[in-house]
PDB file of C-alpha atoms in Angstrom:
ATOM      1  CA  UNK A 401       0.000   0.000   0.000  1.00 66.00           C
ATOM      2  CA  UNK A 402       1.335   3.432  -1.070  1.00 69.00           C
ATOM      3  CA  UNK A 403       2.468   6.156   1.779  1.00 71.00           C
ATOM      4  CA  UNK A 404      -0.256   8.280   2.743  1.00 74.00           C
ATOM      5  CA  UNK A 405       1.715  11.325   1.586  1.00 78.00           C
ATOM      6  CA  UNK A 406       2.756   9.857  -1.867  1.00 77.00           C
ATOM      7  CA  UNK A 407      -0.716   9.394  -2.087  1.00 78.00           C
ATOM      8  CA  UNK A 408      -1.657  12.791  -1.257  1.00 80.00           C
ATOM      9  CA  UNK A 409       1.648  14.509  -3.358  1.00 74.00           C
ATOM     10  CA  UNK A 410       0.112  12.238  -6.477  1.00 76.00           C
ATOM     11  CA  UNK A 411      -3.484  13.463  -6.297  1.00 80.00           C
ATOM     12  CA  UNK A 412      -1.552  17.446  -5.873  1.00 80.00           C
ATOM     13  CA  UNK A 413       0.132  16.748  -8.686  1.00 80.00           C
ATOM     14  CA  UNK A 414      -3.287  15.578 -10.895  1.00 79.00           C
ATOM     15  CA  UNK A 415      -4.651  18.639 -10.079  1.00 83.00           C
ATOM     16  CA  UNK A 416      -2.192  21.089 -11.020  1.00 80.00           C
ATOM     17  CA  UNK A 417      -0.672  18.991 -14.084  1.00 88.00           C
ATOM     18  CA  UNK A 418       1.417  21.255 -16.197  1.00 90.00           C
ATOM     19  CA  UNK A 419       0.743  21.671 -19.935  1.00 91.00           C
ATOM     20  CA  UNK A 420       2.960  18.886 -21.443  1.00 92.00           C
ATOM     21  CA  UNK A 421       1.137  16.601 -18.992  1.00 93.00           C
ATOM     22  CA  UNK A 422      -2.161  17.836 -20.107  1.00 93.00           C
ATOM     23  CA  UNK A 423      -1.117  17.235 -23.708  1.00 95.00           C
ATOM     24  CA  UNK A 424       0.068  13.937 -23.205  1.00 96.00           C
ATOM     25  CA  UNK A 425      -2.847  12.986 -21.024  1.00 96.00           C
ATOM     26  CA  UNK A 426      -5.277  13.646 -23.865  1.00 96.00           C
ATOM     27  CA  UNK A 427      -3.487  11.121 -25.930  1.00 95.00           C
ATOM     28  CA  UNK A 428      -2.952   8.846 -23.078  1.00 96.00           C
ATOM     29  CA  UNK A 429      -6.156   8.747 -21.492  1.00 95.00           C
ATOM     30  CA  UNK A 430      -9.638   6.046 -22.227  1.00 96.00           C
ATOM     31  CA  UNK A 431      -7.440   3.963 -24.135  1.00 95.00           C
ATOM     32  CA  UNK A 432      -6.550   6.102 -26.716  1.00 95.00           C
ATOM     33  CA  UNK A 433      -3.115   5.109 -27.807  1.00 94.00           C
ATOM     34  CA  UNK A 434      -3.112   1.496 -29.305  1.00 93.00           C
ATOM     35  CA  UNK A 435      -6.021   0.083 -26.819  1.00 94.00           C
ATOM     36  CA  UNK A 436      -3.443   0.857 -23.593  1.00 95.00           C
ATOM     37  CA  UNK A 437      -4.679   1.840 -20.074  1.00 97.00           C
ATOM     38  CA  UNK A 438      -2.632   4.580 -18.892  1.00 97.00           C
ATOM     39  CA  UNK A 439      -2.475   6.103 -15.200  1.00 97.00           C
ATOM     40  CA  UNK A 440      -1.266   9.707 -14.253  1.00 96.00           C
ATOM     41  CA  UNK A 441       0.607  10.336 -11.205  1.00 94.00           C
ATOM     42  CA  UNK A 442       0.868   7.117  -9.756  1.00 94.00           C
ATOM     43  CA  UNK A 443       2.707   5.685  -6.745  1.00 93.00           C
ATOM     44  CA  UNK A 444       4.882   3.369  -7.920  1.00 94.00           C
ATOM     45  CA  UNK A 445       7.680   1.708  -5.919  1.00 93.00           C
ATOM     46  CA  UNK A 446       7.746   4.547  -3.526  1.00 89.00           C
ATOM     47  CA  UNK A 447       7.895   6.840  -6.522  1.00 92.00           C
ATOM     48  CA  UNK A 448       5.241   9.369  -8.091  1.00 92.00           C
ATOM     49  CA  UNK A 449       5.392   9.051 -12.033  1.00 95.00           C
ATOM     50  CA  UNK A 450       3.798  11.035 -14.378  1.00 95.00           C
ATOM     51  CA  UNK A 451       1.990   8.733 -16.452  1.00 97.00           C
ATOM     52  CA  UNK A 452       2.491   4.425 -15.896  1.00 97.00           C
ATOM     53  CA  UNK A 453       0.833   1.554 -18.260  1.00 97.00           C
ATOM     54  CA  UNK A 454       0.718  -1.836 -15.792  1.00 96.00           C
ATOM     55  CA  UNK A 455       0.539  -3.529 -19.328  1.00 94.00           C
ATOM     56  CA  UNK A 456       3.587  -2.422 -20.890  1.00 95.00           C
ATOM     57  CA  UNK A 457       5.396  -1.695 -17.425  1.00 96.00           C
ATOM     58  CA  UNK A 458       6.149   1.646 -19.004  1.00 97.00           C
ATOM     59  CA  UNK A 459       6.401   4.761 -16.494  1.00 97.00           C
ATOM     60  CA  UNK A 460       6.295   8.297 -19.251  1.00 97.00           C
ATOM     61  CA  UNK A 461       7.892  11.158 -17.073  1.00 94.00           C
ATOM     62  CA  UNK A 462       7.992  14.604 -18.543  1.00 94.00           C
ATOM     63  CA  UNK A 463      10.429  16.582 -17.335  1.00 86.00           C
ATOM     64  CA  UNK A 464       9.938  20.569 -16.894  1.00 77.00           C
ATOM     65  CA  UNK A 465      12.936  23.012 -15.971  1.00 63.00           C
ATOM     66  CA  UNK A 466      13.490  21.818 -12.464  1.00 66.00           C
ATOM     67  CA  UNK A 467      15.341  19.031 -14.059  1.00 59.00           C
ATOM     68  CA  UNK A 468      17.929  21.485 -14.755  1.00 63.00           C
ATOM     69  CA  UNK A 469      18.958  22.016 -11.734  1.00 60.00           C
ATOM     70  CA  UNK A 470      22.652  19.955 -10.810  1.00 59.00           C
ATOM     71  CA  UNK A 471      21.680  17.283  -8.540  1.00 60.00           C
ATOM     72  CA  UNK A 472      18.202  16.589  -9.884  1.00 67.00           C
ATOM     73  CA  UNK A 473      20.163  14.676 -12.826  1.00 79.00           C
ATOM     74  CA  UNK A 474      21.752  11.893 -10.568  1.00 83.00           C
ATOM     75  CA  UNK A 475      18.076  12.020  -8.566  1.00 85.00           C
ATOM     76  CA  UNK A 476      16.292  10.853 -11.824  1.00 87.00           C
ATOM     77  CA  UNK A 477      18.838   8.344 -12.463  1.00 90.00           C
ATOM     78  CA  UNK A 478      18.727   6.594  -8.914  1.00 91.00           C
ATOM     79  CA  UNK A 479      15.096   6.376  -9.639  1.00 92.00           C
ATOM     80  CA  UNK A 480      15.170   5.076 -13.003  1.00 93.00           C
ATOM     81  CA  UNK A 481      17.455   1.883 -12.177  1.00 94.00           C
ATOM     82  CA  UNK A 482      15.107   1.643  -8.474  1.00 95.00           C
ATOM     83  CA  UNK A 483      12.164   1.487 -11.359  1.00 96.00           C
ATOM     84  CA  UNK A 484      13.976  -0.443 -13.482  1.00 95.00           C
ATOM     85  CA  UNK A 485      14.860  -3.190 -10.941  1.00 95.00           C
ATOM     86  CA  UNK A 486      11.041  -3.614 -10.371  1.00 95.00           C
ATOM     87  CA  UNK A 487      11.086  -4.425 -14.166  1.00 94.00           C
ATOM     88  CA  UNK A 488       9.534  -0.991 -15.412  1.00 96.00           C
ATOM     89  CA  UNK A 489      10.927   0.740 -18.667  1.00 95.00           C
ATOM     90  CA  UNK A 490      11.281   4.817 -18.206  1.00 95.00           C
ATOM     91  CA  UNK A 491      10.500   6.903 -20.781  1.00 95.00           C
ATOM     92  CA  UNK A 492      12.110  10.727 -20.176  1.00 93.00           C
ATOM     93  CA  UNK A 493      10.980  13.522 -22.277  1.00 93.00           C
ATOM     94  CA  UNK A 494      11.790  17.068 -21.385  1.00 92.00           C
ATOM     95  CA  UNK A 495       8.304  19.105 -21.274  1.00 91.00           C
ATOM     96  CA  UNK A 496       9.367  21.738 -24.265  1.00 91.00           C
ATOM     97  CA  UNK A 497      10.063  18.719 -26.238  1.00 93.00           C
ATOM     98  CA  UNK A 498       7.205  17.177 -26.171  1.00 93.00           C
ATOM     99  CA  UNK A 499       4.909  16.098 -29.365  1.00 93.00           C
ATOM    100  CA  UNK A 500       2.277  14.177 -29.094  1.00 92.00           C
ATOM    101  CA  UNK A 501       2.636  11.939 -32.785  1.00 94.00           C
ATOM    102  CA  UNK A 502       6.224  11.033 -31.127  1.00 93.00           C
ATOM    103  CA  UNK A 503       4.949  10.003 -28.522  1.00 95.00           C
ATOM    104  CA  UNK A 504       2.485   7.574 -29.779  1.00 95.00           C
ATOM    105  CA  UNK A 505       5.260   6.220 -31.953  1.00 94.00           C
ATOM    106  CA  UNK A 506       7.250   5.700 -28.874  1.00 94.00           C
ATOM    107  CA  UNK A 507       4.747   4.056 -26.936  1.00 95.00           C
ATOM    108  CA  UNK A 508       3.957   1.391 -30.390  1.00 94.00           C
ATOM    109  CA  UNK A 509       7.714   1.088 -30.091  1.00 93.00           C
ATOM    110  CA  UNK A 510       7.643   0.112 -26.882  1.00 92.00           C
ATOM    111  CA  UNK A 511       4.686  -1.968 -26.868  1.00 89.00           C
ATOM    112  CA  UNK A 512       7.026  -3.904 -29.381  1.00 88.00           C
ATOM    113  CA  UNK A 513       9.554  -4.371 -27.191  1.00 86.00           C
ATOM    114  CA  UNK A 514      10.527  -6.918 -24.973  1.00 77.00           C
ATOM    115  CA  UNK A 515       9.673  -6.369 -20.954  1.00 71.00           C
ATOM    116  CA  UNK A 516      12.446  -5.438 -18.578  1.00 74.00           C
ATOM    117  CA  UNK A 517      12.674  -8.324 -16.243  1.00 66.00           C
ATOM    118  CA  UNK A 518      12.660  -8.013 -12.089  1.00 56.00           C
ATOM    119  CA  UNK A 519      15.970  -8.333 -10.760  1.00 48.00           C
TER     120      UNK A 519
END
């Protein structure tokens, strides 16, 4: 069972989604890219991620200009191999990059690919 305040930090983070997220939501969202049932903001191996498909064990973060910051780098990767040992692929994409036919290429891609395993 997920922290109480993960809990509470994911439903914050629903509610004041920035753009990107909205943009990628509206793909995302009732099964609109290839069938798949994405989440936003889930708790996820003690972990908030932006947007996480159980089928695909694929966690989409979109990263806005906090991730700038030094530090925040080595943070993301930490988090990425915690993920990844739980067998769940992480997709980065920096907010101003984000386009919405790219990223329902990516997620065919990935729905193509083999699953990470647990470790």
């Amino acid at each position: 069972m997920p922290h109480p305040l993960a809990t509470e930090l994911a439903r914050r983070l629903r509610r004041n989604e920035t753009a990107a997220e909205a943009a990628a939501w509206e793909l995302l969202r009732a099964r609109r890219c290839h069938g798949l049932k994405f989440r936003r903001q889930v708790v996820l191996y003690g972990f908030v991620v932006d947007l996480y498909s159980a089928e695909l064990k694929l966690a989409i973060e979109l990263d806005g200009a906090i991730h700038d910051v030094q530090g925040v780098d080595n943070y993301d990767r930490s988090r990425t191999e915690h993920l990844a040992r739980h067998g769940v692929r992480v997709m980065r994409i920096r907010n101003h990059e984000l386009d919405v036919q790219m990223l329902y290429q990516a997620v065919e891609q990935a729905g193509k690919s083999p699953p990470l395993h647990e470790r």
